[in-house]
mmCIF file of C-alpha atoms and ligand atoms in Angstrom:
data_model
loop_
_atom_site.group_PDB
_atom_site.id
_atom_site.type_symbol
_atom_site.label_atom_id
_atom_site.label_comp_id
_atom_site.label_asym_id
_atom_site.label_seq_id
_atom_site.Cartn_x
_atom_site.Cartn_y
_atom_site.Cartn_z
ATOM 1 C CA UNK A 11 0.000 0.000 0.000
ATOM 2 C CA UNK A 12 2.909 2.304 0.821
ATOM 3 C CA UNK A 13 6.490 1.771 -0.221
ATOM 4 C CA UNK A 14 9.175 4.402 0.233
ATOM 5 C CA UNK A 15 12.884 4.208 -0.488
ATOM 6 C CA UNK A 16 15.360 6.674 0.973
ATOM 7 C CA UNK A 17 12.774 9.405 1.018
ATOM 8 C CA UNK A 18 14.195 12.797 1.997
ATOM 9 C CA UNK A 19 12.941 16.340 2.335
ATOM 10 C CA UNK A 20 15.078 19.419 2.780
ATOM 11 C CA UNK A 21 13.601 22.838 3.412
ATOM 12 C CA UNK A 22 15.661 25.880 2.606
ATOM 13 C CA UNK A 23 14.914 28.608 5.094
ATOM 14 C CA UNK A 24 15.845 32.262 4.415
ATOM 15 C CA UNK A 25 17.782 31.105 1.340
ATOM 16 C CA UNK A 26 20.743 30.127 3.493
ATOM 17 C CA UNK A 27 19.811 27.562 6.096
ATOM 18 C CA UNK A 28 18.805 24.024 5.091
ATOM 19 C CA UNK A 29 16.559 21.972 7.369
ATOM 20 C CA UNK A 30 16.928 18.237 6.781
ATOM 21 C CA UNK A 31 13.395 17.431 7.870
ATOM 22 C CA UNK A 32 13.363 13.851 6.534
ATOM 23 C CA UNK A 33 16.658 12.039 5.996
ATOM 24 C CA UNK A 34 16.092 8.822 4.102
ATOM 25 C CA UNK A 35 12.975 6.980 5.179
ATOM 26 C CA UNK A 36 12.377 3.512 3.714
ATOM 27 C CA UNK A 37 9.093 1.936 4.746
ATOM 28 C CA UNK A 38 6.683 -0.707 3.489
ATOM 29 C CA UNK A 39 3.093 -0.805 4.647
ATOM 30 C CA UNK A 40 0.912 -3.763 3.684
ATOM 31 C CA UNK A 41 -2.810 -3.484 2.896
ATOM 32 C CA UNK A 42 -4.896 -3.459 6.081
ATOM 33 C CA UNK A 43 -2.100 -2.417 8.427
ATOM 34 C CA UNK A 44 -2.645 0.223 11.100
ATOM 35 C CA UNK A 45 0.667 1.977 11.597
ATOM 36 C CA UNK A 46 1.334 4.602 14.243
ATOM 37 C CA UNK A 47 4.229 6.970 13.660
ATOM 38 C CA UNK A 48 5.725 8.312 16.874
ATOM 39 C CA UNK A 49 8.411 10.865 17.425
ATOM 40 C CA UNK A 50 9.114 14.137 19.202
ATOM 41 C CA UNK A 51 8.170 17.564 17.860
ATOM 42 C CA UNK A 52 10.068 18.299 14.684
ATOM 43 C CA UNK A 53 10.986 14.655 14.016
ATOM 44 C CA UNK A 54 9.630 14.797 10.459
ATOM 45 C CA UNK A 55 6.284 13.016 10.877
ATOM 46 C CA UNK A 56 4.092 15.649 9.241
ATOM 47 C CA UNK A 57 6.649 16.225 6.491
ATOM 48 C CA UNK A 58 6.612 12.498 5.701
ATOM 49 C CA UNK A 59 2.817 12.387 5.613
ATOM 50 C CA UNK A 60 2.712 15.474 3.398
ATOM 51 C CA UNK A 61 5.055 13.810 0.914
ATOM 52 C CA UNK A 62 3.015 10.600 0.914
ATOM 53 C CA UNK A 63 -0.188 12.554 0.330
ATOM 54 C CA UNK A 64 1.455 14.535 -2.514
ATOM 55 C CA UNK A 65 1.126 17.903 -0.780
ATOM 56 C CA UNK A 66 4.865 18.499 -0.996
ATOM 57 C CA UNK A 67 7.453 17.006 -3.339
ATOM 58 C CA UNK A 68 10.267 14.848 -1.963
ATOM 59 C CA UNK A 69 13.797 16.221 -2.306
ATOM 60 C CA UNK A 70 15.073 12.751 -3.192
ATOM 61 C CA UNK A 71 14.074 9.118 -2.947
ATOM 62 C CA UNK A 72 10.883 7.441 -4.107
ATOM 63 C CA UNK A 73 7.436 6.774 -2.685
ATOM 64 C CA UNK A 74 4.662 4.621 -4.072
ATOM 65 C CA UNK A 75 1.271 5.056 -2.478
ATOM 66 C CA UNK A 76 -1.706 2.838 -3.348
ATOM 67 C CA UNK A 77 0.247 1.641 -6.361
ATOM 68 C CA UNK A 78 1.165 5.043 -7.797
ATOM 69 C CA UNK A 79 4.283 7.139 -7.649
ATOM 70 C CA UNK A 80 3.769 10.339 -5.635
ATOM 71 C CA UNK A 81 5.996 12.349 -7.967
ATOM 72 C CA UNK A 82 4.819 11.159 -11.383
ATOM 73 C CA UNK A 83 1.153 10.354 -10.577
ATOM 74 C CA UNK A 84 0.067 12.648 -7.740
ATOM 75 C CA UNK A 85 -3.548 12.962 -8.861
ATOM 76 C CA UNK A 86 -3.981 9.176 -9.036
ATOM 77 C CA UNK A 87 -2.536 8.876 -5.532
ATOM 78 C CA UNK A 88 -4.927 11.527 -4.253
ATOM 79 C CA UNK A 89 -7.929 9.655 -5.597
ATOM 80 C CA UNK A 90 -7.093 6.605 -3.469
ATOM 81 C CA UNK A 91 -6.430 8.279 -0.158
ATOM 82 C CA UNK A 92 -7.911 10.343 2.625
ATOM 83 C CA UNK A 93 -5.849 12.818 4.598
ATOM 84 C CA UNK A 94 -6.567 14.591 7.842
ATOM 85 C CA UNK A 95 -3.842 17.149 8.327
ATOM 86 C CA UNK A 96 -2.425 18.421 11.568
ATOM 87 C CA UNK A 97 -3.938 21.840 10.905
ATOM 88 C CA UNK A 98 -7.556 22.496 10.038
ATOM 89 C CA UNK A 99 -8.755 21.608 6.584
ATOM 90 C CA UNK A 100 -12.414 22.546 6.835
ATOM 91 C CA UNK A 101 -13.700 25.876 5.499
ATOM 92 C CA UNK A 102 -15.370 28.575 7.579
ATOM 93 C CA UNK A 103 -18.694 29.918 6.487
ATOM 94 C CA UNK A 104 -20.391 26.642 5.536
ATOM 95 C CA UNK A 105 -22.627 24.676 7.833
ATOM 96 C CA UNK A 106 -21.171 21.497 9.280
ATOM 97 C CA UNK A 107 -23.447 19.077 7.426
ATOM 98 C CA UNK A 108 -23.043 20.895 4.079
ATOM 99 C CA UNK A 109 -19.286 20.967 4.453
ATOM 100 C CA UNK A 110 -19.230 17.227 4.988
ATOM 101 C CA UNK A 111 -21.665 16.381 2.186
ATOM 102 C CA UNK A 112 -19.733 18.706 -0.156
ATOM 103 C CA UNK A 113 -16.503 16.911 0.669
ATOM 104 C CA UNK A 114 -18.114 13.553 -0.111
ATOM 105 C CA UNK A 115 -19.311 14.825 -3.493
ATOM 106 C CA UNK A 116 -15.862 16.248 -4.314
ATOM 107 C CA UNK A 117 -14.485 12.773 -3.665
ATOM 108 C CA UNK A 118 -16.907 11.208 -6.116
ATOM 109 C CA UNK A 119 -19.882 10.063 -3.980
ATOM 110 C CA UNK A 120 -23.343 10.734 -5.405
ATOM 111 C CA UNK A 121 -25.305 13.171 -3.297
ATOM 112 C CA UNK A 122 -27.505 10.482 -1.713
ATOM 113 C CA UNK A 123 -24.529 8.419 -0.547
ATOM 114 C CA UNK A 124 -22.713 11.581 0.564
ATOM 115 C CA UNK A 125 -25.694 12.572 2.733
ATOM 116 C CA UNK A 126 -25.916 9.080 4.189
ATOM 117 C CA UNK A 127 -22.192 8.949 5.004
ATOM 118 C CA UNK A 128 -22.303 12.464 6.428
ATOM 119 C CA UNK A 129 -25.208 11.457 8.666
ATOM 120 C CA UNK A 130 -23.354 8.389 9.962
ATOM 121 C CA UNK A 131 -20.212 10.377 10.672
ATOM 122 C CA UNK A 132 -22.088 13.218 12.373
ATOM 123 C CA UNK A 133 -23.737 10.634 14.586
ATOM 124 C CA UNK A 134 -20.663 8.644 15.519
ATOM 125 C CA UNK A 135 -18.368 11.626 16.062
ATOM 126 C CA UNK A 136 -21.051 13.348 18.160
ATOM 127 C CA UNK A 137 -21.511 16.177 15.721
ATOM 128 C CA UNK A 138 -25.200 15.562 14.983
ATOM 129 C CA UNK A 139 -26.392 18.355 17.274
ATOM 130 C CA UNK A 140 -23.996 20.722 15.557
ATOM 131 C CA UNK A 141 -24.927 19.775 12.002
ATOM 132 C CA UNK A 142 -26.480 23.154 11.258
ATOM 133 C CA UNK A 143 -23.853 25.299 12.941
ATOM 134 C CA UNK A 144 -21.317 27.239 10.966
ATOM 135 C CA UNK A 145 -17.900 25.622 10.881
ATOM 136 C CA UNK A 146 -16.379 28.883 12.128
ATOM 137 C CA UNK A 147 -18.493 28.687 15.305
ATOM 138 C CA UNK A 148 -17.217 25.265 16.412
ATOM 139 C CA UNK A 149 -14.914 24.786 19.391
ATOM 140 C CA UNK A 150 -11.416 23.434 18.803
ATOM 141 C CA UNK A 151 -12.327 19.846 19.628
ATOM 142 C CA UNK A 152 -15.562 19.963 17.602
ATOM 143 C CA UNK A 153 -13.611 21.354 14.703
ATOM 144 C CA UNK A 154 -11.055 18.585 15.004
ATOM 145 C CA UNK A 155 -13.816 15.976 14.884
ATOM 146 C CA UNK A 156 -15.160 17.612 11.741
ATOM 147 C CA UNK A 157 -11.660 17.501 10.193
ATOM 148 C CA UNK A 158 -11.523 13.792 10.886
ATOM 149 C CA UNK A 159 -15.034 13.284 9.482
ATOM 150 C CA UNK A 160 -13.908 15.125 6.313
ATOM 151 C CA UNK A 161 -11.058 12.641 5.882
ATOM 152 C CA UNK A 162 -13.358 9.669 6.388
ATOM 153 C CA UNK A 163 -16.394 10.690 4.374
ATOM 154 C CA UNK A 164 -15.440 8.905 1.134
ATOM 155 C CA UNK A 165 -14.237 5.790 3.023
ATOM 156 C CA UNK A 166 -10.822 5.792 1.374
ATOM 157 C CA UNK A 167 -8.829 2.567 1.126
ATOM 158 C CA UNK A 168 -5.825 4.326 2.602
ATOM 159 C CA UNK A 169 -6.131 6.945 5.292
ATOM 160 C CA UNK A 170 -3.490 9.301 6.669
ATOM 161 C CA UNK A 171 -4.267 10.950 9.986
ATOM 162 C CA UNK A 172 -1.893 13.519 11.447
ATOM 163 C CA UNK A 173 -2.563 13.680 15.196
ATOM 164 C CA UNK A 174 -6.288 12.945 14.817
ATOM 165 C CA UNK A 175 -6.996 12.910 18.529
ATOM 166 C CA UNK A 176 -4.996 15.931 19.650
ATOM 167 C CA UNK A 177 -7.268 18.379 21.427
ATOM 168 C CA UNK A 178 -10.137 15.941 21.950
ATOM 169 C CA UNK A 179 -11.540 15.154 25.378
ATOM 170 C CA UNK A 180 -11.251 11.513 26.525
ATOM 171 C CA UNK A 181 -14.842 10.668 25.554
ATOM 172 C CA UNK A 182 -14.401 11.989 22.043
ATOM 173 C CA UNK A 183 -11.012 10.361 21.695
ATOM 174 C CA UNK A 184 -12.670 7.050 22.505
ATOM 175 C CA UNK A 185 -15.508 7.733 20.047
ATOM 176 C CA UNK A 186 -13.059 8.664 17.340
ATOM 177 C CA UNK A 187 -11.099 5.465 17.817
ATOM 178 C CA UNK A 188 -14.284 3.462 17.827
ATOM 179 C CA UNK A 189 -15.208 4.968 14.521
ATOM 180 C CA UNK A 190 -11.765 4.540 12.977
ATOM 181 C CA UNK A 191 -11.610 0.876 13.978
ATOM 182 C CA UNK A 192 -15.113 0.210 12.719
ATOM 183 C CA UNK A 193 -14.384 1.905 9.387
ATOM 184 C CA UNK A 194 -11.187 -0.044 9.133
ATOM 185 C CA UNK A 195 -13.059 -3.287 9.581
ATOM 186 C CA UNK A 196 -15.880 -2.345 7.265
ATOM 187 C CA UNK A 197 -13.770 -1.038 4.378
ATOM 188 C CA UNK A 198 -10.511 -2.956 5.003
ATOM 189 C CA UNK A 199 -8.773 0.378 5.341
ATOM 190 C CA UNK A 200 -5.045 0.803 5.668
ATOM 191 C CA UNK A 201 -4.227 3.548 8.160
ATOM 192 C CA UNK A 202 -1.081 5.502 8.880
ATOM 193 C CA UNK A 203 -1.358 7.978 11.707
ATOM 194 C CA UNK A 204 0.785 10.090 13.966
ATOM 195 C CA UNK A 205 0.070 10.641 17.611
ATOM 196 C CA UNK A 206 1.683 11.997 20.740
ATOM 197 C CA UNK A 207 -0.532 9.789 22.899
ATOM 198 C CA UNK A 208 1.743 6.839 23.556
ATOM 199 C CA UNK A 209 -0.984 4.781 25.185
ATOM 200 C CA UNK A 210 -3.055 5.205 22.043
ATOM 201 C CA UNK A 211 -0.281 3.972 19.754
ATOM 202 C CA UNK A 212 0.352 1.144 22.153
ATOM 203 C CA UNK A 213 -3.178 -0.173 22.328
ATOM 204 C CA UNK A 214 -4.549 0.619 18.867
ATOM 205 C CA UNK A 215 -1.751 0.157 16.352
ATOM 206 C CA UNK A 216 -0.248 -3.236 15.744
ATOM 207 C CA UNK A 217 2.817 -1.564 14.303
ATOM 208 C CA UNK A 218 4.765 1.390 15.668
ATOM 209 C CA UNK A 219 7.318 3.335 13.658
ATOM 210 C CA UNK A 220 9.524 5.581 15.777
ATOM 211 C CA UNK A 221 11.003 8.568 13.969
ATOM 212 C CA UNK A 222 13.686 10.890 15.308
ATOM 213 C CA UNK A 223 15.645 13.586 13.466
ATOM 214 C CA UNK A 224 14.033 12.571 10.169
ATOM 215 C CA UNK A 225 15.001 8.902 10.418
ATOM 216 C CA UNK A 226 13.224 5.701 11.378
ATOM 217 C CA UNK A 227 14.946 4.449 14.525
ATOM 218 C CA UNK A 228 12.571 1.560 15.304
ATOM 219 C CA UNK A 229 9.778 -0.267 13.517
ATOM 220 C CA UNK A 230 7.954 -3.189 15.104
ATOM 221 C CA UNK A 231 4.923 -4.129 17.168
ATOM 222 C CA UNK A 232 4.606 -2.145 20.392
ATOM 223 C CA UNK A 233 5.048 -5.350 22.399
ATOM 224 C CA UNK A 234 8.185 -6.371 20.531
ATOM 225 C CA UNK A 235 9.684 -2.903 20.889
ATOM 226 C CA UNK A 236 9.013 -2.929 24.585
ATOM 227 C CA UNK A 237 10.289 -6.470 25.085
ATOM 228 C CA UNK A 238 13.460 -6.028 23.010
ATOM 229 C CA UNK A 239 14.442 -2.580 24.050
ATOM 230 C CA UNK A 240 13.276 -2.111 27.561
ATOM 231 C CA UNK A 241 12.137 -5.325 29.282
ATOM 232 C CA UNK A 242 10.008 -5.289 32.420
ATOM 233 C CA UNK A 243 11.171 -3.502 35.515
ATOM 234 C CA UNK A 244 11.031 -5.075 38.984
ATOM 235 C CA UNK A 245 10.848 -2.622 41.849
ATOM 236 C CA UNK A 246 11.596 -4.188 45.217
ATOM 237 C CA UNK A 247 11.898 -2.863 48.725
ATOM 238 C CA UNK A 248 14.370 -4.746 50.853
ATOM 239 C CA UNK A 249 15.848 -4.096 54.298
ATOM 240 C CA UNK A 250 19.282 -2.480 53.729
ATOM 241 C CA UNK A 251 21.063 -5.441 55.383
ATOM 242 C CA UNK A 252 19.578 -7.846 52.819
ATOM 243 C CA UNK A 253 20.074 -5.700 49.771
ATOM 244 C CA UNK A 254 23.301 -7.232 48.488
ATOM 245 C CA UNK A 255 21.985 -10.764 48.825
ATOM 246 C CA UNK A 256 18.681 -9.979 47.128
ATOM 247 C CA UNK A 257 20.587 -8.235 44.344
ATOM 248 C CA UNK A 258 22.630 -11.409 43.865
ATOM 249 C CA UNK A 259 19.459 -13.515 43.620
ATOM 250 C CA UNK A 260 17.938 -11.009 41.231
ATOM 251 C CA UNK A 261 20.942 -11.183 38.920
ATOM 252 C CA UNK A 262 20.203 -14.907 38.411
ATOM 253 C CA UNK A 263 16.835 -14.133 36.792
ATOM 254 C CA UNK A 264 16.559 -14.596 33.029
ATOM 255 C CA UNK A 265 17.564 -11.422 31.219
ATOM 256 C CA UNK A 266 18.402 -9.551 34.443
ATOM 257 C CA UNK A 267 20.217 -6.247 33.887
ATOM 258 C CA UNK A 268 20.413 -2.663 35.119
ATOM 259 C CA UNK A 269 20.340 -3.697 38.796
ATOM 260 C CA UNK A 270 20.246 -0.438 40.764
ATOM 261 C CA UNK A 271 20.089 -0.092 44.548
ATOM 262 C CA UNK A 272 18.892 3.150 46.064
ATOM 263 C CA UNK A 273 18.172 3.289 49.809
ATOM 264 C CA UNK A 274 15.883 0.377 50.582
ATOM 265 C CA UNK A 275 14.801 0.143 46.956
ATOM 266 C CA UNK A 276 16.228 -2.232 44.416
ATOM 267 C CA UNK A 277 15.268 -1.992 40.763
ATOM 268 C CA UNK A 278 16.250 -4.148 37.819
ATOM 269 C CA UNK A 279 15.132 -5.097 34.352
ATOM 270 C CA UNK A 280 14.142 -8.618 33.404
ATOM 271 C CA UNK A 281 12.823 -10.160 30.218
ATOM 272 C CA UNK A 282 9.481 -11.275 31.678
ATOM 273 C CA UNK A 283 8.469 -9.543 34.914
ATOM 274 C CA UNK A 284 5.313 -11.505 35.819
ATOM 275 C CA UNK A 285 7.256 -14.781 35.455
ATOM 276 C CA UNK A 286 10.423 -13.545 37.151
ATOM 277 C CA UNK A 287 8.795 -12.098 40.250
ATOM 278 C CA UNK A 288 7.426 -15.348 41.790
ATOM 279 C CA UNK A 289 10.740 -17.002 40.971
ATOM 280 C CA UNK A 290 12.612 -14.278 42.825
ATOM 281 C CA UNK A 291 10.265 -14.399 45.794
ATOM 282 C CA UNK A 292 10.650 -18.180 46.032
ATOM 283 C CA UNK A 293 14.441 -17.822 45.893
ATOM 284 C CA UNK A 294 14.378 -15.124 48.577
ATOM 285 C CA UNK A 295 12.325 -17.386 50.838
ATOM 286 C CA UNK A 296 14.694 -20.318 50.329
ATOM 287 C CA UNK A 297 17.632 -18.082 51.224
ATOM 288 C CA UNK A 298 15.738 -16.431 54.116
ATOM 289 C CA UNK A 299 16.331 -12.908 52.785
ATOM 290 C CA UNK A 300 12.865 -11.366 52.781
ATOM 291 C CA UNK A 301 11.589 -8.938 50.177
ATOM 292 C CA UNK A 302 9.183 -6.441 51.780
ATOM 293 C CA UNK A 303 7.306 -5.235 48.700
ATOM 294 C CA UNK A 304 7.565 -6.006 45.029
ATOM 295 C CA UNK A 305 5.967 -4.681 41.893
ATOM 296 C CA UNK A 306 6.316 -5.243 38.176
ATOM 297 C CA UNK A 307 6.330 -2.195 35.960
ATOM 298 C CA UNK A 308 5.765 -2.957 32.327
ATOM 299 C CA UNK A 309 7.646 -0.685 29.969
ATOM 300 C CA UNK A 310 5.911 2.052 28.033
ATOM 301 C CA UNK A 311 6.743 3.273 24.565
ATOM 302 C CA UNK A 312 8.382 6.192 26.320
ATOM 303 C CA UNK A 313 10.863 3.743 27.902
ATOM 304 C CA UNK A 314 11.514 2.416 24.408
ATOM 305 C CA UNK A 315 12.302 5.881 23.120
ATOM 306 C CA UNK A 316 14.449 6.630 26.162
ATOM 307 C CA UNK A 317 16.345 3.427 25.544
ATOM 308 C CA UNK A 318 16.893 4.268 21.877
ATOM 309 C CA UNK A 319 17.868 7.902 22.218
ATOM 310 C CA UNK A 320 18.715 8.636 25.833
ATOM 311 C CA UNK A 321 15.870 11.179 25.819
ATOM 312 C CA UNK A 322 12.304 10.883 27.008
ATOM 313 C CA UNK A 323 9.696 11.290 24.309
ATOM 314 C CA UNK A 324 7.790 13.557 26.640
ATOM 315 C CA UNK A 325 10.634 16.045 26.804
ATOM 316 C CA UNK A 326 12.402 15.409 23.521
ATOM 317 C CA UNK A 327 12.227 17.797 20.603
ATOM 318 C CA UNK A 328 14.038 16.951 17.399
ATOM 319 C CA UNK A 329 14.694 20.609 16.754
ATOM 320 C CA UNK A 330 16.758 20.759 19.923
ATOM 321 C CA UNK A 331 14.392 22.989 21.871
ATOM 322 C CA UNK A 332 12.275 21.757 24.774
ATOM 323 C CA UNK A 333 8.831 20.615 23.676
ATOM 324 C CA UNK A 334 5.843 22.653 24.793
HETATM 325 N N1 ATP B 20 7.730 24.466 5.283
HETATM 326 C C1 ATP B 20 8.798 24.325 6.074
HETATM 327 N N2 ATP B 20 9.844 25.164 5.989
HETATM 328 C C2 ATP B 20 10.926 25.010 6.779
HETATM 329 N N3 ATP B 20 11.063 24.068 7.717
HETATM 330 C C3 ATP B 20 10.047 23.214 7.858
HETATM 331 C C4 ATP B 20 8.866 23.300 7.057
HETATM 332 N N4 ATP B 20 8.025 22.305 7.447
HETATM 333 C C5 ATP B 20 8.651 21.648 8.438
HETATM 334 N N5 ATP B 20 9.868 22.177 8.689
HETATM 335 C C6 ATP B 20 10.867 21.711 9.662
HETATM 336 O O1 ATP B 20 11.084 20.334 9.428
HETATM 337 C C7 ATP B 20 11.226 19.622 10.649
HETATM 338 C C8 ATP B 20 10.201 18.502 10.721
HETATM 339 O O2 ATP B 20 8.922 19.078 10.888
HETATM 340 P P1 ATP B 20 7.574 18.230 10.950
HETATM 341 O O3 ATP B 20 6.444 19.163 10.907
HETATM 342 O O4 ATP B 20 7.636 17.160 9.927
HETATM 343 O O5 ATP B 20 7.723 17.575 12.397
HETATM 344 P P2 ATP B 20 6.687 16.650 13.199
HETATM 345 O O6 ATP B 20 7.398 15.371 13.473
HETATM 346 O O7 ATP B 20 5.393 16.559 12.493
HETATM 347 O O8 ATP B 20 6.548 17.437 14.575
HETATM 348 P P3 ATP B 20 5.230 17.701 15.523
HETATM 349 O O9 ATP B 20 5.173 16.539 16.449
HETATM 350 O O10 ATP B 20 5.622 18.951 16.241
HETATM 351 O O11 ATP B 20 4.041 17.861 14.657
HETATM 352 C C9 ATP B 20 11.099 20.659 11.745
HETATM 353 O O12 ATP B 20 12.387 21.046 12.140
HETATM 354 C C10 ATP B 20 10.356 21.794 11.086
HETATM 355 O O13 ATP B 20 10.698 23.029 11.669
HETATM 356 MG MG1 MG B 21 3.531 17.165 12.915
#
């Protein structure tokens, strides 16, 4: 569905400075995949999506989207895809329902189907009560939902969503995901999206692509990324006199590493926390060195990013400045 080779994008700013926004991305996305692209501010996510949706031309490299080359056949690419940009796409003076129906017609639906689709989307994205409002009167989150509805109205086979859920309240985030997953099922959609909500990428996407400084630094399932790169963390409290002996027992666990003692706390990483913990407790009982409390902390995608880059995704910014 998507195939890129060494895709790059340079921006020349003020005629002198060159920003290497994307530095050679090679990716293959199969039909039906749901891929989440993660990365700090300025990593090159939006730039990549804009190249794949033919809004900007690559500096070098190639990209095929839905079977067509983005450089030589941009209009054929556009016919196959839907795109919800990071900014607002919807116009101002139109009413919500008309805007949505109009979008459907532009994308080739007949007016009856466009009205039907618009009605379904208004309902499921909780916009039905606002159908007759002017787009310019909507709140930020309502507007965002309309943007998403605009990208979904023609049920494209391939959908690009740039931070679809940013600015939505938890209820509407859940509704949006519900709708996306249902549409995906119904129309066998392939979806590539960006998000800053790590939990969202973790639970919804079966594939996570991590981008930093315009390059792909990891590409796998969320579970595999977490297992390979971070492992589970065991957090134990142990009386100071027993700490060394417990640490020795802990080091015997499969995949044990990063054993750190701090006061009465002992932390370490293991391959499989829920399996390792009972083993450790049994060993501590056999050796009569009690462990007072123990918990397993499963890694997050933020741990994965930290492990890869030495920076936390929450604080990182690919442009070098602190993220807002
Ligand atoms: N039109 C442009 N002109 C100059 N520089 C640009 C332009 N568009 C993007 N950039 C720069 O390219 C880099 C990548 O930007 P991009 O918008 O792709 O990041 P992003 O990963 O989407 O970040 P965010 O999470 O903040 O949306 C940034 O350093 C940005 O300042
Ligand atoms: Mg962006």
